[in-house]
Short mmCIF file of C-alpha atoms and ligand atoms in Angstrom, two decimals:
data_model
loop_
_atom_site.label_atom_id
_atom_site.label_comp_id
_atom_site.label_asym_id
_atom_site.label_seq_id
_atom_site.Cartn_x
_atom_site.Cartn_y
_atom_site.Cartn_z
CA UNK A 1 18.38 2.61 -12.16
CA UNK A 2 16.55 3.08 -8.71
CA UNK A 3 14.91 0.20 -6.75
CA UNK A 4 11.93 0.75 -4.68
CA UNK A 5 11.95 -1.67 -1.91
CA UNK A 6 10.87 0.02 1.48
CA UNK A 7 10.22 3.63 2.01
CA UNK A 8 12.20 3.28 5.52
CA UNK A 9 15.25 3.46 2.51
CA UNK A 10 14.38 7.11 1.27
CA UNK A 11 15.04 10.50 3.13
CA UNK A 12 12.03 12.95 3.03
CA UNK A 13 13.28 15.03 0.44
CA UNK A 14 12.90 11.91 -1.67
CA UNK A 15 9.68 10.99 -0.57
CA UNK A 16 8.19 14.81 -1.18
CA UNK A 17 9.42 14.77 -4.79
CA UNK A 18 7.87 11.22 -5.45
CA UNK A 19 4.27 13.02 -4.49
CA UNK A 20 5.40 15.97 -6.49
CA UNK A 21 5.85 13.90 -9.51
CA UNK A 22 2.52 11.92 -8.82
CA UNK A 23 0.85 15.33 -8.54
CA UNK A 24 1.65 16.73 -11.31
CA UNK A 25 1.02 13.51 -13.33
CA UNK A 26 -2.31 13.69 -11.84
CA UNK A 27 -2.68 17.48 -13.30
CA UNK A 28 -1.89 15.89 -16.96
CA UNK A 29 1.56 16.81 -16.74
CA UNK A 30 3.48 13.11 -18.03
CA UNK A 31 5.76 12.12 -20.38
CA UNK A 32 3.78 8.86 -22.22
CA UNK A 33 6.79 7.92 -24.64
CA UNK A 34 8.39 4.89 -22.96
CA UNK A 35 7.13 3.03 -25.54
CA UNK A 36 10.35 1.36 -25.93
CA UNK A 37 9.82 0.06 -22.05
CA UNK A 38 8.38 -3.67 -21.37
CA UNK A 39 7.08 -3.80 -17.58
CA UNK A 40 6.36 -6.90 -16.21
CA UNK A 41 4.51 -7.31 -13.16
CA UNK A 42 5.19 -10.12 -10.91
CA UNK A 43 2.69 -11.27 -8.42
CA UNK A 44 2.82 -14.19 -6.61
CA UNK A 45 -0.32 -13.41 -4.13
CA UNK A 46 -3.53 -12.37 -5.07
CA UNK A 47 -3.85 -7.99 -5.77
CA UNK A 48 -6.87 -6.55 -7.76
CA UNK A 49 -5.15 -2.80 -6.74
CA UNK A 50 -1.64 -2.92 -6.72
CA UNK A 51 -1.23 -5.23 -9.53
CA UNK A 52 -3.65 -3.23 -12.09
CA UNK A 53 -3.17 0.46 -11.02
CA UNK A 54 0.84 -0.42 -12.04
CA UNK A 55 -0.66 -1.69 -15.13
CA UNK A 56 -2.45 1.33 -15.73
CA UNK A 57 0.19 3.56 -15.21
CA UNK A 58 2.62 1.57 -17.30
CA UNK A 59 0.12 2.06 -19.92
CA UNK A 60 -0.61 5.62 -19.44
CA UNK A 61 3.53 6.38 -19.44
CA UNK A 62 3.75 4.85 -22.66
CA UNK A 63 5.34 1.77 -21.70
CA UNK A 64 4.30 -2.46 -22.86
CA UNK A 65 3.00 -4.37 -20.25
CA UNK A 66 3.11 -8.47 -19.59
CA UNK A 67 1.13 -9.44 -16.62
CA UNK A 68 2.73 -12.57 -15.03
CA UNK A 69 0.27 -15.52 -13.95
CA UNK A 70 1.45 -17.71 -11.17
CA UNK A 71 -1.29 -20.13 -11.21
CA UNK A 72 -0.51 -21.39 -14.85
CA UNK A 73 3.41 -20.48 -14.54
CA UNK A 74 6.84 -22.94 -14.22
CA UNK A 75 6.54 -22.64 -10.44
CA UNK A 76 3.78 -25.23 -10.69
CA UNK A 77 7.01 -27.65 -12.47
CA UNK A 78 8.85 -26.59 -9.18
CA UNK A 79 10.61 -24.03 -10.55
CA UNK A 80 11.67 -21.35 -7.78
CA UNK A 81 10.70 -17.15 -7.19
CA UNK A 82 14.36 -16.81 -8.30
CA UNK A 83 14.37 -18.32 -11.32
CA UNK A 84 11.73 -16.69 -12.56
CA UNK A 85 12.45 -13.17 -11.94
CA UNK A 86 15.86 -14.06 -13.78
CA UNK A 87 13.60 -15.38 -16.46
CA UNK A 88 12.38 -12.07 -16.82
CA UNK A 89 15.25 -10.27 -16.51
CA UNK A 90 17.06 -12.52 -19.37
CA UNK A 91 14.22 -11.99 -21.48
CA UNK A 92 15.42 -8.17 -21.74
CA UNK A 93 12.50 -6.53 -19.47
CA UNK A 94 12.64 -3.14 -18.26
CA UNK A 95 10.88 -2.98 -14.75
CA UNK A 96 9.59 -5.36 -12.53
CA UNK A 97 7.19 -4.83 -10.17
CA UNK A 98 6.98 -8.14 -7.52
CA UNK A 99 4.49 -8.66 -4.69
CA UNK A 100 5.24 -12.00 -3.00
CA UNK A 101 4.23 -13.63 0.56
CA UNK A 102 7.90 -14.03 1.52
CA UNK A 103 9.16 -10.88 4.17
CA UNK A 104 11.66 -9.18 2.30
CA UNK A 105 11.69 -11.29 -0.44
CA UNK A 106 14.25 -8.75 -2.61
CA UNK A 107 16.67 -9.54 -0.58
CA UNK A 108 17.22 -12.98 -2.32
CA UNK A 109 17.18 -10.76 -5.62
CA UNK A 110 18.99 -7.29 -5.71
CA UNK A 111 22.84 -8.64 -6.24
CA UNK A 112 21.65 -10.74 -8.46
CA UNK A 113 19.05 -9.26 -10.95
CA UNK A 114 20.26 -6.00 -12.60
CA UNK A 115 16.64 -4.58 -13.33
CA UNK A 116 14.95 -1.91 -11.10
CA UNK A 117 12.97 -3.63 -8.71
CA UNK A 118 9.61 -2.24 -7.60
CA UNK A 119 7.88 -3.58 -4.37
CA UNK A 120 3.87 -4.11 -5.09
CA UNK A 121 4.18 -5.70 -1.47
CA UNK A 122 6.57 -8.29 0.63
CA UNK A 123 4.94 -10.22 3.47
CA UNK A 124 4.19 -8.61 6.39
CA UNK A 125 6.90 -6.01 6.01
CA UNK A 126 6.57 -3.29 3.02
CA UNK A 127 4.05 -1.63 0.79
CA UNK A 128 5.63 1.50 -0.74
CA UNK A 129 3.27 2.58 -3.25
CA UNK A 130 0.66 2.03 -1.14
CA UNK A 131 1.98 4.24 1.53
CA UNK A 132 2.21 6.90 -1.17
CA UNK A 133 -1.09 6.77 -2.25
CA UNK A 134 -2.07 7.29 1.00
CA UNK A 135 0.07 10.35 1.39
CA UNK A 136 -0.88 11.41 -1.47
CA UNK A 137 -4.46 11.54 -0.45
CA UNK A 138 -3.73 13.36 2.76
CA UNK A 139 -1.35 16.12 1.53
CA UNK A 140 -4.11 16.75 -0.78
CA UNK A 141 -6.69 16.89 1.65
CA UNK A 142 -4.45 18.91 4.58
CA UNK A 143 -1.62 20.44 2.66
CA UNK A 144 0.83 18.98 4.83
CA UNK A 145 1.81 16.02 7.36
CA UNK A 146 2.95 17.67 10.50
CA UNK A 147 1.35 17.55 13.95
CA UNK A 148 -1.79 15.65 11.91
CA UNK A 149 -3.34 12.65 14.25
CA UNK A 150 -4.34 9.19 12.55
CA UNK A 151 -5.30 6.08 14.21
CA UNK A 152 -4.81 2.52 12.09
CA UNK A 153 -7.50 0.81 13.02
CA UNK A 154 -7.60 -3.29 12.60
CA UNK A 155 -5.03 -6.25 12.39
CA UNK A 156 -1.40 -3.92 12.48
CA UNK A 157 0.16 -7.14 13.18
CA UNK A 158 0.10 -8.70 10.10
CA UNK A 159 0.03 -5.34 7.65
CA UNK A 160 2.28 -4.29 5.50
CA UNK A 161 -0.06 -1.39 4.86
CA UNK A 162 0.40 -0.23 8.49
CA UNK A 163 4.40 -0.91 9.12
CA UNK A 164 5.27 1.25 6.49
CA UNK A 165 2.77 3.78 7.04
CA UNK A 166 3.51 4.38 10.53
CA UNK A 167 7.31 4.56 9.26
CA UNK A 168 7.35 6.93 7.42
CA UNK A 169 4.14 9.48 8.98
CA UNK A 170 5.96 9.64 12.15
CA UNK A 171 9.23 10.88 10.01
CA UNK A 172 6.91 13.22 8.51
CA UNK A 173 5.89 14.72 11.95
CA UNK A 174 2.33 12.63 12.16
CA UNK A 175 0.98 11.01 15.89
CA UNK A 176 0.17 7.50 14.83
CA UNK A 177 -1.96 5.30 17.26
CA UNK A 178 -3.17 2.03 16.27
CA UNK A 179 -6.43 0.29 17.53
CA UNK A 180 -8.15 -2.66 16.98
CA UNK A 181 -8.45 -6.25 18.61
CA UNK A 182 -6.01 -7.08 21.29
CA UNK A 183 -4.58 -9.83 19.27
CA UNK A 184 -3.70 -8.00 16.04
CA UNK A 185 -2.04 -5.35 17.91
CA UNK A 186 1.56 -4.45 18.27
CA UNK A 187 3.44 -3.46 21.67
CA UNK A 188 5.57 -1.16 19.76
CA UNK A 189 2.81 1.29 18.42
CA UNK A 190 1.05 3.70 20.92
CA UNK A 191 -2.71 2.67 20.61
CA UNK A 192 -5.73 3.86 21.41
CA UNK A 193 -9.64 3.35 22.39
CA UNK A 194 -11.44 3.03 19.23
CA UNK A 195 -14.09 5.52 19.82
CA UNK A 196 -11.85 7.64 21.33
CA UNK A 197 -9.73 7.53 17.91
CA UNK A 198 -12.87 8.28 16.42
CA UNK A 199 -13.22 11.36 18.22
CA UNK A 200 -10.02 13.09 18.05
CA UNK A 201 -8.48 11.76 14.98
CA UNK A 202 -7.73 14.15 11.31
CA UNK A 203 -7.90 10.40 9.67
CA UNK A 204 -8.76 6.84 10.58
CA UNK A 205 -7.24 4.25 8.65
CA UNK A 206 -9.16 1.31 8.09
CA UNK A 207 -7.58 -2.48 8.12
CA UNK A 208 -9.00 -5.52 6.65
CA UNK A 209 -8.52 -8.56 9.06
CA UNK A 210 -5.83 -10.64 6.72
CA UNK A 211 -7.05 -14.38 7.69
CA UNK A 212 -4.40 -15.51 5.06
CA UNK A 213 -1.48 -14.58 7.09
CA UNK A 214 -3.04 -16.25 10.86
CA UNK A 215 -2.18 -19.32 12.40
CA UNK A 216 -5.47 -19.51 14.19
CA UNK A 217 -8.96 -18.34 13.41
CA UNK A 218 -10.11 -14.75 14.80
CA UNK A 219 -11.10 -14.78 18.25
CA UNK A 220 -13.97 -12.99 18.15
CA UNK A 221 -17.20 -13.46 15.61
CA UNK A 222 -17.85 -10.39 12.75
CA UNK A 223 -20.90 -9.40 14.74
CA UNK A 224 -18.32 -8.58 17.42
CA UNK A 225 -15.86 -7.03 15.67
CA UNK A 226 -18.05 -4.51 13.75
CA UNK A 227 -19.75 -3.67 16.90
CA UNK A 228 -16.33 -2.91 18.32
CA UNK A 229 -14.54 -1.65 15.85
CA UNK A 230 -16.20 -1.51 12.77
CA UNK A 231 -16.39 1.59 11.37
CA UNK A 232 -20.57 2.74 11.26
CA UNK A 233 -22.75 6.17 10.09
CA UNK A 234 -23.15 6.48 13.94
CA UNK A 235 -19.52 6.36 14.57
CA UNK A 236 -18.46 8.55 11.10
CA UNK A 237 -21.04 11.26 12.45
CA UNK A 238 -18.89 11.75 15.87
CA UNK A 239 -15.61 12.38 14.30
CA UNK A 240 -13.92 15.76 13.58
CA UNK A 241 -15.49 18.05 10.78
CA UNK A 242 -12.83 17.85 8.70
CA UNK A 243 -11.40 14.38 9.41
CA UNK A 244 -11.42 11.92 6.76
CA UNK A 245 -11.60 8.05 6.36
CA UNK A 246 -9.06 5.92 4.45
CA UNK A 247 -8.60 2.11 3.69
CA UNK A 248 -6.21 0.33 1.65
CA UNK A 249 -8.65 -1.81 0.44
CA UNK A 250 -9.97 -4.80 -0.38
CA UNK A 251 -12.53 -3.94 2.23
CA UNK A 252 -14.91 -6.59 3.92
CA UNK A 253 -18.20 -4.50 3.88
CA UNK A 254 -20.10 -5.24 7.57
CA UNK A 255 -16.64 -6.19 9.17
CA UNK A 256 -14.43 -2.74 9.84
CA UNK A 257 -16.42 -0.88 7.90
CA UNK A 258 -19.90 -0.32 7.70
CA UNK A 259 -21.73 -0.50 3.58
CA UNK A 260 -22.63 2.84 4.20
CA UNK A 261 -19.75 4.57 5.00
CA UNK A 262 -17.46 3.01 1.86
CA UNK A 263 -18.54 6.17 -0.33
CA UNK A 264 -19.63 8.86 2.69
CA UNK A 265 -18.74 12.29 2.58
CA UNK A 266 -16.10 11.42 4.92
CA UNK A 267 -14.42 8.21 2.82
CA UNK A 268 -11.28 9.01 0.46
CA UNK A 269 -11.46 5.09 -0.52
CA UNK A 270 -11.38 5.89 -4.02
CA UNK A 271 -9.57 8.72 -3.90
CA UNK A 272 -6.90 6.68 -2.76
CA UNK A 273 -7.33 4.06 -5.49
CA UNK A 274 -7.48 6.97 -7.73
CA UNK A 275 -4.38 8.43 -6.94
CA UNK A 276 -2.35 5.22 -6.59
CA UNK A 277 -2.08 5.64 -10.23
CA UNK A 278 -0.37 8.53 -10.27
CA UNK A 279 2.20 7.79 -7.47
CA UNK A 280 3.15 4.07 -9.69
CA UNK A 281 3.61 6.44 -12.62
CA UNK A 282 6.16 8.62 -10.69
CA UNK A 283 7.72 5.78 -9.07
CA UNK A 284 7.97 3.79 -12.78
CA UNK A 285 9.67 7.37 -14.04
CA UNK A 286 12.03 7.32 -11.36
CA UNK A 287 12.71 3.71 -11.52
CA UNK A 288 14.96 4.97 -14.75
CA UNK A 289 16.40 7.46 -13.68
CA UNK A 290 20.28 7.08 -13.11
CA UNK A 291 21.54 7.12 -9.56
C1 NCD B 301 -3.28 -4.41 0.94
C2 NCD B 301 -2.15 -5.41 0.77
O1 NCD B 301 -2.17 -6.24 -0.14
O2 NCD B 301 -1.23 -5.30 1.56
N1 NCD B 301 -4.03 -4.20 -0.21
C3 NCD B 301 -3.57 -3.39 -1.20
O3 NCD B 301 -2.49 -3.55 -1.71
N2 NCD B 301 -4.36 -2.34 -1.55
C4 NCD B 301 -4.10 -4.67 2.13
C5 NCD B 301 -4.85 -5.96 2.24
O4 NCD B 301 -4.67 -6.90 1.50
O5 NCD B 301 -5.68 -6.02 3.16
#
């Protein structure tokens, strides 16, 4: 059985067969008898994404699905994020798939639970499949990862989204810059202007400010920050001909990105939802493979 906790874990040559895998489910080519598989997924913060694109490719593999509700759960008797993953495991699951607030939450689970473990998201720290998706998208759209430019563009501090993106594109030969608001930035990125990014980038990433993870309310109004650094037609028209926009989503329409630009020529958004699918399918086949 094979975890997936944080891509910073896998070499390249792992990585590369992942998207092969995800590829070629995405060409039709899958195996959809794991029927005998239960799946459950886990999540203990809010996903609309993560949470339901595993659920679709659990279905599409084959495999039975329980989808785990927090709100009407035993943690609301006190019961702790151990316990119930062991609940889970004892009830003779195959997978599970766990998003939680906590930074490296696993850590408090893999002695302990003898399931494969997939990360839909810890904290501030890791999101592996959605760092796939994303590469997904851009090996599909360039054919490969070296020397390519992309700027993430919003509140790096708190994203998971942009850690483990920046990770593992810089292992795969990609100049990351970040930009964005001074006070969602991160000293140990190289950033850059925002329009500059614009200019000279093969892909701008799009962040969505994550108010549930601050201390203290945004500095600066909306207004501002789309003026700055939201992400407009007038802006989209001044970037590279074949550059491309991507965003993890949820997206905050009028805030980093403009309504108009969410399906442009130019925006892979649902691309990227699109072939998250495919990349939780490979990483569900691999989850069961032996080590
Ligand atoms: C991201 C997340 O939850 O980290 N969303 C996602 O999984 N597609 C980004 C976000 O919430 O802004």
């Amino acid at each position: 059985m094979k975890h997936l906790l944080r891509l910073a874990d896998l070499p390249i040559t792992e990585i590369n067969r992942i998207l092969d895998c995800a590829q070629a489910a995405k060409t039709g080519i899958y195996d959809d008898s794991e029927t005998k598989r239960i799946v459950a997924n886990l999540f203990f913060e809010p996903s609309t994404r993560t949470q339901y694109s595993f659920n679709t490719a659990e279905l599409k593999l084959g495999c039975k699905v329980i989808n785990f509700n927090a709100a009407s759960s035993s943690l609301q008797k006190g019961e702790t994020f151990y316990d119930t993953v062991k609940t889970f495991e004892s009830f003779g699951i195959d997978a599970v798939v766990i998003r939680d607030r906590k930074d490296r939450y696993y850590l408090d689970l893999i002695d302990r639970i003898h399931i494969p473990i997939l990360n839909g998201g810890d904290g501030k720290m890791d999101h592996p499949t959605q760092s796939l998706l994303d590469l997904l998208t851009i090996r599909e759209e360039f054919n490969h990862f070296d020397g390519l430019k992309i700027a993430i563009v919003g509140d790096i501090a708190h994203s998971r989204v942009a850690h483990t993106n920046i990770e593992v594109m810089q292992r795969l030969g990609m100049q990351c810059y970040i930009s964005g608001p001074e006070e969602y930035q991160d000293a140990q990125y190289d950033s850059i202007d925002f329009d500059q990014a614009v200019e000279t980038m093969d892909v701008i990433m799009l962040l969505r400010v994550q108010h549930e993870r601050h201390d203290q309310a945004m500095s600066i109004s909306v207004e501002h920050y789309h003026q700055q650094y939201g992400l407009t037609m007038e802006r989209v028209a001044k970037m590279k001909p074949h550059a491309i926009i991507l965003h993890p989503a949820p997206f905050n329409r009028g805030v980093e990105i403009a309504d108009d630009v969410v399906e442009c020529e130019k925006s892979r958004i649902f691309k990227q939802i699109n072939n998250g699918v495919y990349v939780r399918m490979a990483v569900l086949k691999r989850a069961w493979e032996s080590d």
